Tab-separated table of C-alpha atoms and ligand atoms in Angstrom:
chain	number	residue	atom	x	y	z
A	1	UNK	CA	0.000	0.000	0.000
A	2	UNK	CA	1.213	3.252	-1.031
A	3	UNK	CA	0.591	6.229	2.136
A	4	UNK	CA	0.206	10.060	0.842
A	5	UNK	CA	0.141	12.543	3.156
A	6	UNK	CA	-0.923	15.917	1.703
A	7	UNK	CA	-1.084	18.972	3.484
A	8	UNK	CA	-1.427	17.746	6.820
A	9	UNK	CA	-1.220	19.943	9.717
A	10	UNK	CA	-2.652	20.102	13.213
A	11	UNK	CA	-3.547	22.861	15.662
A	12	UNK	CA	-4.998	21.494	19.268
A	13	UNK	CA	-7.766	23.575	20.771
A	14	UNK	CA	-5.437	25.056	23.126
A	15	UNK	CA	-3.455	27.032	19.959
A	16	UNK	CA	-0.657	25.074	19.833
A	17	UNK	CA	0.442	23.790	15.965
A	18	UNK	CA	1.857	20.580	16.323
A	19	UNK	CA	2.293	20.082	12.875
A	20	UNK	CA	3.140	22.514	10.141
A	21	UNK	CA	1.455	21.625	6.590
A	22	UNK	CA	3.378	18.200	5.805
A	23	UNK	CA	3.697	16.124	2.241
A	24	UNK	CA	4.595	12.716	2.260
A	25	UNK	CA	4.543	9.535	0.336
A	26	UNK	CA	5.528	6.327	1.549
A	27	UNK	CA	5.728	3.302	-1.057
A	28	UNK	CA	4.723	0.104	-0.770
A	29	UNK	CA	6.142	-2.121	1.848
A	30	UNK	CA	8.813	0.843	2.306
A	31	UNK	CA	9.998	1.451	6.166
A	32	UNK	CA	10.474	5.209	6.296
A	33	UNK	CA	11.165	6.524	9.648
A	34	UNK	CA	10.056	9.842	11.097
A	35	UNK	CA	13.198	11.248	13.419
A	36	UNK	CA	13.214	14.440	15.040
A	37	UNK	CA	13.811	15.578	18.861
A	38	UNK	CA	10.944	14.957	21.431
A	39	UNK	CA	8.042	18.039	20.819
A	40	UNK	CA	8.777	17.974	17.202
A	41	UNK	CA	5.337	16.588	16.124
A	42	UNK	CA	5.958	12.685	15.693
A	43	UNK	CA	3.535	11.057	17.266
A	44	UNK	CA	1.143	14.039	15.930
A	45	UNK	CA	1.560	13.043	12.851
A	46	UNK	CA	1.735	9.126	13.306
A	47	UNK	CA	-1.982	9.987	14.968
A	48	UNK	CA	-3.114	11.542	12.215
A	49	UNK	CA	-2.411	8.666	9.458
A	50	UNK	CA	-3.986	6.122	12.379
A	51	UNK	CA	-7.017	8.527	12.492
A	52	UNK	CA	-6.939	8.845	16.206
A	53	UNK	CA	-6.435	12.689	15.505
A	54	UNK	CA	-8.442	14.648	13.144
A	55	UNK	CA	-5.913	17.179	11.375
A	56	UNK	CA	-6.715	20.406	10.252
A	57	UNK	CA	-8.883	21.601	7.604
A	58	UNK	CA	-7.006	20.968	4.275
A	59	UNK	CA	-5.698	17.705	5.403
A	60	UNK	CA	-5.655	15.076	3.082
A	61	UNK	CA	-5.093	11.110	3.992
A	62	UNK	CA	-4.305	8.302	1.065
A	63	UNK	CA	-4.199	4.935	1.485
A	64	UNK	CA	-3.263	3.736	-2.691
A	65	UNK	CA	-5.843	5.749	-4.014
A	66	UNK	CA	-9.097	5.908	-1.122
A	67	UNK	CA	-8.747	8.874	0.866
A	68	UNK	CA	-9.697	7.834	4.207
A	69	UNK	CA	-9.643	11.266	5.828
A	70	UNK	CA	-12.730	10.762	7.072
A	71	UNK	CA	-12.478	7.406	8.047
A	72	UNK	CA	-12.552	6.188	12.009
A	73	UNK	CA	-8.999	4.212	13.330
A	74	UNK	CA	-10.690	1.284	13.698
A	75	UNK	CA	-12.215	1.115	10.068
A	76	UNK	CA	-8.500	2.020	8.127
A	77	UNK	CA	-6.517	-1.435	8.773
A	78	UNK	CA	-3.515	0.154	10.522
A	79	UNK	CA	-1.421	-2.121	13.502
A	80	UNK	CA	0.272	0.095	15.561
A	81	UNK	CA	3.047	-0.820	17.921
A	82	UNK	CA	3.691	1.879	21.416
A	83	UNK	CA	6.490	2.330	23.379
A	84	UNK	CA	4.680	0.972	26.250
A	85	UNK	CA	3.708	-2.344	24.382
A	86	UNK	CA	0.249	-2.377	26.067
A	87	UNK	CA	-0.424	-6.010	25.550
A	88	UNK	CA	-3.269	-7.408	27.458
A	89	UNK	CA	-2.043	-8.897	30.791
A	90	UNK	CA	-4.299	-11.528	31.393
A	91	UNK	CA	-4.030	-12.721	27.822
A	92	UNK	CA	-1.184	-15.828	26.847
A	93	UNK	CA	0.891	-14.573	24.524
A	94	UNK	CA	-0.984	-16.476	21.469
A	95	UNK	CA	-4.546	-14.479	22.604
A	96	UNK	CA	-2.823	-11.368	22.509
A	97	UNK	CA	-1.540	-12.018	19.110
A	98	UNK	CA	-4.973	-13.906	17.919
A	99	UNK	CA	-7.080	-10.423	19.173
A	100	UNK	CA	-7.072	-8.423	16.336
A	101	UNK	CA	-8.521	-11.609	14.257
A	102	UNK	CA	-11.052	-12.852	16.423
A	103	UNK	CA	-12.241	-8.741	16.442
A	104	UNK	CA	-12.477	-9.043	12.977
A	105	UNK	CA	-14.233	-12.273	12.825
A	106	UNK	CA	-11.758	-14.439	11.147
A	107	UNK	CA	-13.136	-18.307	11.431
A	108	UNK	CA	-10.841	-19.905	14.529
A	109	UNK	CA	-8.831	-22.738	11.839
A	110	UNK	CA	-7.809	-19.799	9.922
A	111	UNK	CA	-6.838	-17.422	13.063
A	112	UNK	CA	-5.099	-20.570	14.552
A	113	UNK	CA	-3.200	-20.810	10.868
A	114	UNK	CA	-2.331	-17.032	11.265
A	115	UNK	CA	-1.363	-17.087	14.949
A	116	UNK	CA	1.295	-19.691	14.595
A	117	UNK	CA	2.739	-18.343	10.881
A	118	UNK	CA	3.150	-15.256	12.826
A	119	UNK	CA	4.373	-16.556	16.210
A	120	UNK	CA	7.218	-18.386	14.100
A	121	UNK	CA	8.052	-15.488	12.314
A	122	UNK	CA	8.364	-13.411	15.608
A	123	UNK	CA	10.076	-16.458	17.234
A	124	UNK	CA	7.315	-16.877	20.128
A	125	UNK	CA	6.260	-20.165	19.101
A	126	UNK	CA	7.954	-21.235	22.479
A	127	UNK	CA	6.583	-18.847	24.382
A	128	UNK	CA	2.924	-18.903	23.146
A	129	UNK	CA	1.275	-19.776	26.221
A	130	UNK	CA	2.950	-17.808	29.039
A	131	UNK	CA	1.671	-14.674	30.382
A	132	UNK	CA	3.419	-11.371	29.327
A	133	UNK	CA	4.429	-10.482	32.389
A	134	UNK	CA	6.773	-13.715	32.200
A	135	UNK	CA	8.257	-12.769	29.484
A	136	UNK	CA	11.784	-10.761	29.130
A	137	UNK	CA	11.371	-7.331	27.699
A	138	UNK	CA	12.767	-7.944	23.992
A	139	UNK	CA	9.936	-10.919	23.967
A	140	UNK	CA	7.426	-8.131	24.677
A	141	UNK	CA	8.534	-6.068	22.255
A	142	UNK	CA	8.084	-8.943	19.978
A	143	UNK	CA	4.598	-9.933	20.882
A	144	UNK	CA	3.527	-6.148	20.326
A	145	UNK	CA	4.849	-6.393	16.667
A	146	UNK	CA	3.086	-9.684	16.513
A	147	UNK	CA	-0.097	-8.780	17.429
A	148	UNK	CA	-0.155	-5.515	15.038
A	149	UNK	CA	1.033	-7.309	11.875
A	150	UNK	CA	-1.374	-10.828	12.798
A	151	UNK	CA	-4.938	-9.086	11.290
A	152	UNK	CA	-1.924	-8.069	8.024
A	153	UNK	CA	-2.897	-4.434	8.394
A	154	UNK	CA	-2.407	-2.128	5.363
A	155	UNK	CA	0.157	0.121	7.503
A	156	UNK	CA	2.006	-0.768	10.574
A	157	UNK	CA	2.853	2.376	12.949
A	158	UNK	CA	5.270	1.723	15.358
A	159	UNK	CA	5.707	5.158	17.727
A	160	UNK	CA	9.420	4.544	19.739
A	161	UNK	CA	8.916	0.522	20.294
A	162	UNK	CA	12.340	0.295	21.407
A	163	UNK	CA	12.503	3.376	23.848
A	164	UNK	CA	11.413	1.801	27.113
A	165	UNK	CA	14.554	-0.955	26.405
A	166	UNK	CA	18.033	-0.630	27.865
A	167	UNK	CA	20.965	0.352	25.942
A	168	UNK	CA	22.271	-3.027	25.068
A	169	UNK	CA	19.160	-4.597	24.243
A	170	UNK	CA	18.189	-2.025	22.504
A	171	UNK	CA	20.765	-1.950	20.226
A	172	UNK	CA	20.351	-5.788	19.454
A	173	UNK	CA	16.901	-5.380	18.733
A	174	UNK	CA	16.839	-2.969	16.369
A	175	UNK	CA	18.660	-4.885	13.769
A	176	UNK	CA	16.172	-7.737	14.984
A	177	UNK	CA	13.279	-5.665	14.499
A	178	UNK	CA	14.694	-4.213	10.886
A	179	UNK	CA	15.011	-8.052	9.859
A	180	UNK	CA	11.412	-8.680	11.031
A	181	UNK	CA	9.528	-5.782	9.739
A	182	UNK	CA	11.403	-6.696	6.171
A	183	UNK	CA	9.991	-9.773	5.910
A	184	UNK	CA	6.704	-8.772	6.888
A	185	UNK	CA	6.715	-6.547	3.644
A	186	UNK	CA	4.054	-3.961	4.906
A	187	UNK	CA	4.610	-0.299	4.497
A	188	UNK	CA	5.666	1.406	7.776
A	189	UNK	CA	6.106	4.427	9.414
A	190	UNK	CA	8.569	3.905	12.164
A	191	UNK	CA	8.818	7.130	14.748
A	192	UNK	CA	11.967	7.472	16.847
A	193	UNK	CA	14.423	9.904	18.041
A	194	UNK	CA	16.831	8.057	17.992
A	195	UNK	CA	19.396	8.881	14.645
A	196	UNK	CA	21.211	5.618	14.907
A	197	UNK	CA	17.766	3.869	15.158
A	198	UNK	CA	16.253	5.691	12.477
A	199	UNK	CA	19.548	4.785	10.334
A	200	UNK	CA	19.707	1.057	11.318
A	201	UNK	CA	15.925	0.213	10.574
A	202	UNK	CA	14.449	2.571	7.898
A	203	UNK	CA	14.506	2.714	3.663
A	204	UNK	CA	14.152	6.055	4.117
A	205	UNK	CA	14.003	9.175	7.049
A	206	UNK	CA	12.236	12.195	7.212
A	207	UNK	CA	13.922	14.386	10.094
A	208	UNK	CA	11.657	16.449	12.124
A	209	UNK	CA	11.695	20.010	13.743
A	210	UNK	CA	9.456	22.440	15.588
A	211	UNK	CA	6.668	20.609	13.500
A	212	UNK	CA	7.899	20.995	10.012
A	213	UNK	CA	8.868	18.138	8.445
A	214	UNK	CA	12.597	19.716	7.130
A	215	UNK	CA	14.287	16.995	4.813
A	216	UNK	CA	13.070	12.977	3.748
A	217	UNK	CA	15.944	10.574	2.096
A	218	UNK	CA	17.936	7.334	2.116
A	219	UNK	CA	20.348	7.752	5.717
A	220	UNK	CA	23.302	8.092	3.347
A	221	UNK	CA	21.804	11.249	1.491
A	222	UNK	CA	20.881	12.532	4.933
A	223	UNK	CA	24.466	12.269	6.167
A	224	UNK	CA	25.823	13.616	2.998
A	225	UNK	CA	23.727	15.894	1.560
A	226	UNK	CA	22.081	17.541	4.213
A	227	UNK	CA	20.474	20.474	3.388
A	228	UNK	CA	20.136	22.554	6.411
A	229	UNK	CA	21.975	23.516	9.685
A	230	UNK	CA	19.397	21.270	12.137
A	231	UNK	CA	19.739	17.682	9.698
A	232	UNK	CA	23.596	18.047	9.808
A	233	UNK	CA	23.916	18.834	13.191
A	234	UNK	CA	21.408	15.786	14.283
A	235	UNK	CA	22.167	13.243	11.693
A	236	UNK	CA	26.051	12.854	12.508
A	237	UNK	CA	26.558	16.053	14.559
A	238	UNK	CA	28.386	18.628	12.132
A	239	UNK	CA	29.699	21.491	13.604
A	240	UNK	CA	29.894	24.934	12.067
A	241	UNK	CA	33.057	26.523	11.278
A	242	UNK	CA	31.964	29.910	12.375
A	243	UNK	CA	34.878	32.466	11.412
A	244	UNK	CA	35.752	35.256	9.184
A	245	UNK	CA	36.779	34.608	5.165
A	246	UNK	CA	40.219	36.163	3.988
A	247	UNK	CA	41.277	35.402	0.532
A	248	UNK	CA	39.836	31.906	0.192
A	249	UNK	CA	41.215	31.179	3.860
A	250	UNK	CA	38.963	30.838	6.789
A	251	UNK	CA	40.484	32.303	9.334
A	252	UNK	CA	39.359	30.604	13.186
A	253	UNK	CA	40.752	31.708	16.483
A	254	UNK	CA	42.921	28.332	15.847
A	255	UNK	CA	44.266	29.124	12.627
A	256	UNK	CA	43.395	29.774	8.791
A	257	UNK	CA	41.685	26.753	6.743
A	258	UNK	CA	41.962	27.760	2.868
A	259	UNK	CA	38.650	26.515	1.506
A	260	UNK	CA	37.109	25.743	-1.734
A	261	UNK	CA	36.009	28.135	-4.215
A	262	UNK	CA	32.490	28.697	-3.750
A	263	UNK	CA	32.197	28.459	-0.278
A	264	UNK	CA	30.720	32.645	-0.145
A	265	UNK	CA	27.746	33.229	1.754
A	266	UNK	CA	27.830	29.771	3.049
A	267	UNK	CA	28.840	28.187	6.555
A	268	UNK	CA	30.866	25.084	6.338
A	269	UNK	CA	30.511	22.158	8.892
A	270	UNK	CA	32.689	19.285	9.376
A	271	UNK	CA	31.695	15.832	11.580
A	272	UNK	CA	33.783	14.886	14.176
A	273	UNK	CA	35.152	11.545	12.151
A	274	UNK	CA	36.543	13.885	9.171
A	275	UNK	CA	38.948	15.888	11.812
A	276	UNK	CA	42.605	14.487	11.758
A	277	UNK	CA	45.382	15.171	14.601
A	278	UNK	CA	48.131	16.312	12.400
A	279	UNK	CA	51.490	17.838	13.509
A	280	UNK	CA	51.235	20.144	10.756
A	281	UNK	CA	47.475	20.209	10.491
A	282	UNK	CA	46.498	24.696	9.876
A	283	UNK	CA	44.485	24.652	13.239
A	284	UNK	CA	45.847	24.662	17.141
A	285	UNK	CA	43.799	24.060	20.114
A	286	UNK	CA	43.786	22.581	23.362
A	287	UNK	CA	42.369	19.473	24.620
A	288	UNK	CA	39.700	19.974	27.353
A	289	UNK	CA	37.975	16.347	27.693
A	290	UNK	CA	39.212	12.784	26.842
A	291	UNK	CA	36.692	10.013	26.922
A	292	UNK	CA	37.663	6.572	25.536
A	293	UNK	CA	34.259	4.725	23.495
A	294	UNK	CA	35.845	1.630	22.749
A	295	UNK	CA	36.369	1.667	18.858
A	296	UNK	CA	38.117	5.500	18.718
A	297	UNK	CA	38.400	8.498	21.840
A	298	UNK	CA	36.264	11.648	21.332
A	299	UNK	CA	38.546	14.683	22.231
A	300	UNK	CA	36.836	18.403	22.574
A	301	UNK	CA	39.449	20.656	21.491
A	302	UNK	CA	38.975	24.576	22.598
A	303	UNK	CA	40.452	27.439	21.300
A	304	UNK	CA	39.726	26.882	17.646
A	305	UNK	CA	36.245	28.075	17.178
A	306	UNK	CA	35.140	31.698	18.450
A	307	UNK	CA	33.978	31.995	22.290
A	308	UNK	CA	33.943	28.769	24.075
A	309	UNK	CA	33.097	26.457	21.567
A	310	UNK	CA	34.338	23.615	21.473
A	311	UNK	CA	35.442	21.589	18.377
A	312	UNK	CA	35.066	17.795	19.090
A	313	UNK	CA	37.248	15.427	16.927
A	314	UNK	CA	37.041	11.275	16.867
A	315	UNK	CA	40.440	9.950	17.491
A	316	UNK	CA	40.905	6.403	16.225
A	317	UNK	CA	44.468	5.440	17.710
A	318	UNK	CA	45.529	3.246	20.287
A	319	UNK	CA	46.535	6.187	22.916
A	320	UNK	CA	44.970	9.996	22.796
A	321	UNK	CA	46.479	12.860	24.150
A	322	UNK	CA	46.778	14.179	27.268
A	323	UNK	CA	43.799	17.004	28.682
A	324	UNK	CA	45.901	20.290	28.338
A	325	UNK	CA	48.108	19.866	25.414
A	326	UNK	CA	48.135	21.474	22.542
A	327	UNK	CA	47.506	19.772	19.241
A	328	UNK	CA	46.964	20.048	15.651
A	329	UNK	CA	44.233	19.602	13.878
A	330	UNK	CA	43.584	19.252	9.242
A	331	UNK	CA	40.550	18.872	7.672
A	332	UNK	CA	40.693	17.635	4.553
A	333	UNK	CA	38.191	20.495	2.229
A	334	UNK	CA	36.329	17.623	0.271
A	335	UNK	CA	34.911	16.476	3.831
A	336	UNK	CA	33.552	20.268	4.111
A	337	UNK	CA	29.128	20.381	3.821
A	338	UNK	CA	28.523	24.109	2.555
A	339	UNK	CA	25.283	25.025	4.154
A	340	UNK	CA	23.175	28.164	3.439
A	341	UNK	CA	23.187	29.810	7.008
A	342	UNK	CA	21.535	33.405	8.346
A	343	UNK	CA	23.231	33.145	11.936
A	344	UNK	CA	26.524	32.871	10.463
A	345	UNK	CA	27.787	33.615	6.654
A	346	UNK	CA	31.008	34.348	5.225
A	347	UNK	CA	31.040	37.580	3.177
B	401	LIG	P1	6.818	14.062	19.584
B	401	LIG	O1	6.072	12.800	19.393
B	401	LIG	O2	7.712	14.422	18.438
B	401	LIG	O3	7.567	14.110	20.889
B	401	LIG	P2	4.156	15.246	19.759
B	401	LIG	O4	3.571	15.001	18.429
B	401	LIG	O5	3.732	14.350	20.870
B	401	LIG	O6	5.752	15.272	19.658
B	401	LIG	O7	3.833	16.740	20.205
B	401	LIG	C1	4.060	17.839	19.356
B	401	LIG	C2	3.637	19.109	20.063
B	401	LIG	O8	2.230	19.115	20.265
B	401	LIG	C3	4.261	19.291	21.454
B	401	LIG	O9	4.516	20.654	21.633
B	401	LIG	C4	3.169	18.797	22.367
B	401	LIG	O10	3.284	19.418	23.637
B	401	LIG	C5	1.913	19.246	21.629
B	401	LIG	N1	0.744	18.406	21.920
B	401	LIG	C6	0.645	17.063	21.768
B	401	LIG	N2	-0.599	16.625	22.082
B	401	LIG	C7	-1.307	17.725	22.451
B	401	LIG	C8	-2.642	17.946	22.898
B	401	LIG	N3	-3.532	16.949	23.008
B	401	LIG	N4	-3.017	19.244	23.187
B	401	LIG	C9	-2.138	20.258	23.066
B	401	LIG	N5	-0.855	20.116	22.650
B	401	LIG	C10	-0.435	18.865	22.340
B	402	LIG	MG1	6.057	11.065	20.605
């Protein structure tokens, strides 16, 4: 089922727009994931293509070709999946997963048939007769997916199913859960806030602010071409090179970087992978914090960007150096994202 979302925007009685007019299409049996920071309008908008909110005048709905607008939740097919799974407690796992098909009438051989074919797909066939509240909290997280996808809904909405998870099991189950809803092959619109989430499990990501809806691609165009100061700075955290342009160079409080032609009336930002400690790197600073992540350290380095910012750099040797010393720092140019900025330009 192709989703189009046209012009959809909300206002809630008390004044507040929650959503800024949004356009959106989501193809058939693609994931795309909506990623922004909490506030932004996510679940707003997940609401509005479940039809549990009614968006403003103007709005318009699609599912393929029926606009469904109009249309009550429970009468537009969608399985939705909450961060607080909200399975039924006194249910076994396979009557949780069997509800949405015995509320739909579906005769009990063929509901059985379902029930398992799903179960073994969500590897729960083991576990089909416990309780939930026996059940580990990845297994949850599993039966909630289950039980949304077992009546084969049109659209599965899934609003931050991995957010009430810890760390490491969170991290396990999103590749998990990017495996299962594959297979599945139902369109889905997958909310999170989460950029490493949003990467791992979605074809596609649209990233969220202040309820606009600011930029939708593949992660790797997001991290690449981003084409505003919020999507670089939340997918991959680019920082700005905020200084003053002098014949081609940029001059910083830590030194001059020549740039590329081009670069007028533009800010350039650089990711904290693409800066290199270099004893003859153009920029000199001094490290303030050290912390050691395993695969590289993550150094902030002051006194290369105006005031008291902070440039922070990913360090992928064996040792880092020491919290006071003074290093240097290249950037190679073709690493550079030229961004169209009002705070900051160079003129
Ligand atoms: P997200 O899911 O991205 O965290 P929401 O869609 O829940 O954001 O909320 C977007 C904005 O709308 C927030 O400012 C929130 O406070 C506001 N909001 C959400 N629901 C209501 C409501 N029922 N009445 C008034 N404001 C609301
Ligand atoms: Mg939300």
């Amino acid at each position: 089922m192709t989703l189009t979302i046209e012009n959809a925007a909300k206002t809630f009685t008390d004044g507040t727009l929650a959503l800024c007019s949004t356009n959106l299409t989501v193809g058939p049996g693609e994931i795309l994931s909506l990623l922004g920071p909490s506030g932004c309008g996510k679940t707003t908008l997940l609401r509005i293509i479940a039809g549990l909110e009614s968006p403003d005048a103007g709005s318009r709905i699609l599912f393929d070709n029926t606009d469904v607008t109009g249309l009550a939740a429970e009468h537009r097919n969608v399985g939705m999946v909450f961060q607080s799974y909200a399975l039924f407690p006194n249910m076994s796992v396979r009557a949780n997963v069997g509800y949405g098909l015995k509320v739909r009438k579906v005769p009990a051989v063929e509901r059985r048939q379902r029930v398992d074919e799903v179960l073994r797909l969500c590897r729960l066939t083991d576990y089909a007769d416990r309780p939930p509240h026996a059940l580990s909290g990845g297994q949850r997280q599993r039966v909630a997916l289950a039980r949304a996808v077992a009546p084969r809904p049109s659209i599965l909405l899934l609003d931050e199913p991995l957010s009430a998870l810890d760390a490491a099991l969170r991290d396990k189950l999103r590749d998990e859960l990017a495996a299962m809803l594959r297979q599945f092959r139902i369109t889905a619109v997958f909310v999170t806030h989460d950029q490493s989430e949003a990467m791992a499990i979605a074809d596609r990501i649209g990233v969220m602010s202040k309820g606009t809806l600011l930029q939708v691609g593949r992660p790797e165009e997001l991290y690449h071409f981003p084409d505003n100061a919020f999507v670089a700075q939340f997918i991959g955290n680019a920082m700005p090179l905020t200084g003053r342009m002098e014949n081609g160079v940029l001059q910083l409080p830590g030194g001059g970087l020549p740039l590329p032609a081009g670069a007028t009336g533009k800010t350039a930002y650089i990711r904290p992978e693409n800066i290199r400690l270099d004893q003859k790197g153009p920029l000199s600073g001094t490290v303030e914090t050290v912390t050691f992540s395993g695969g590289h350290y993550r150094l902030a380095v002051g006194g290369i960007l105006p005031h008291t910012s902070v440039l922070y750099l990913q360090h992928p040797g064996r040792t880092a150096p020491e919290i006071g010393s003074n290093v240097r720092l290249n950037i190679d140019p073709s690493d550079l994202i030229f961004l169209e900025d009002q705070t900051s330009t160079y003129s």
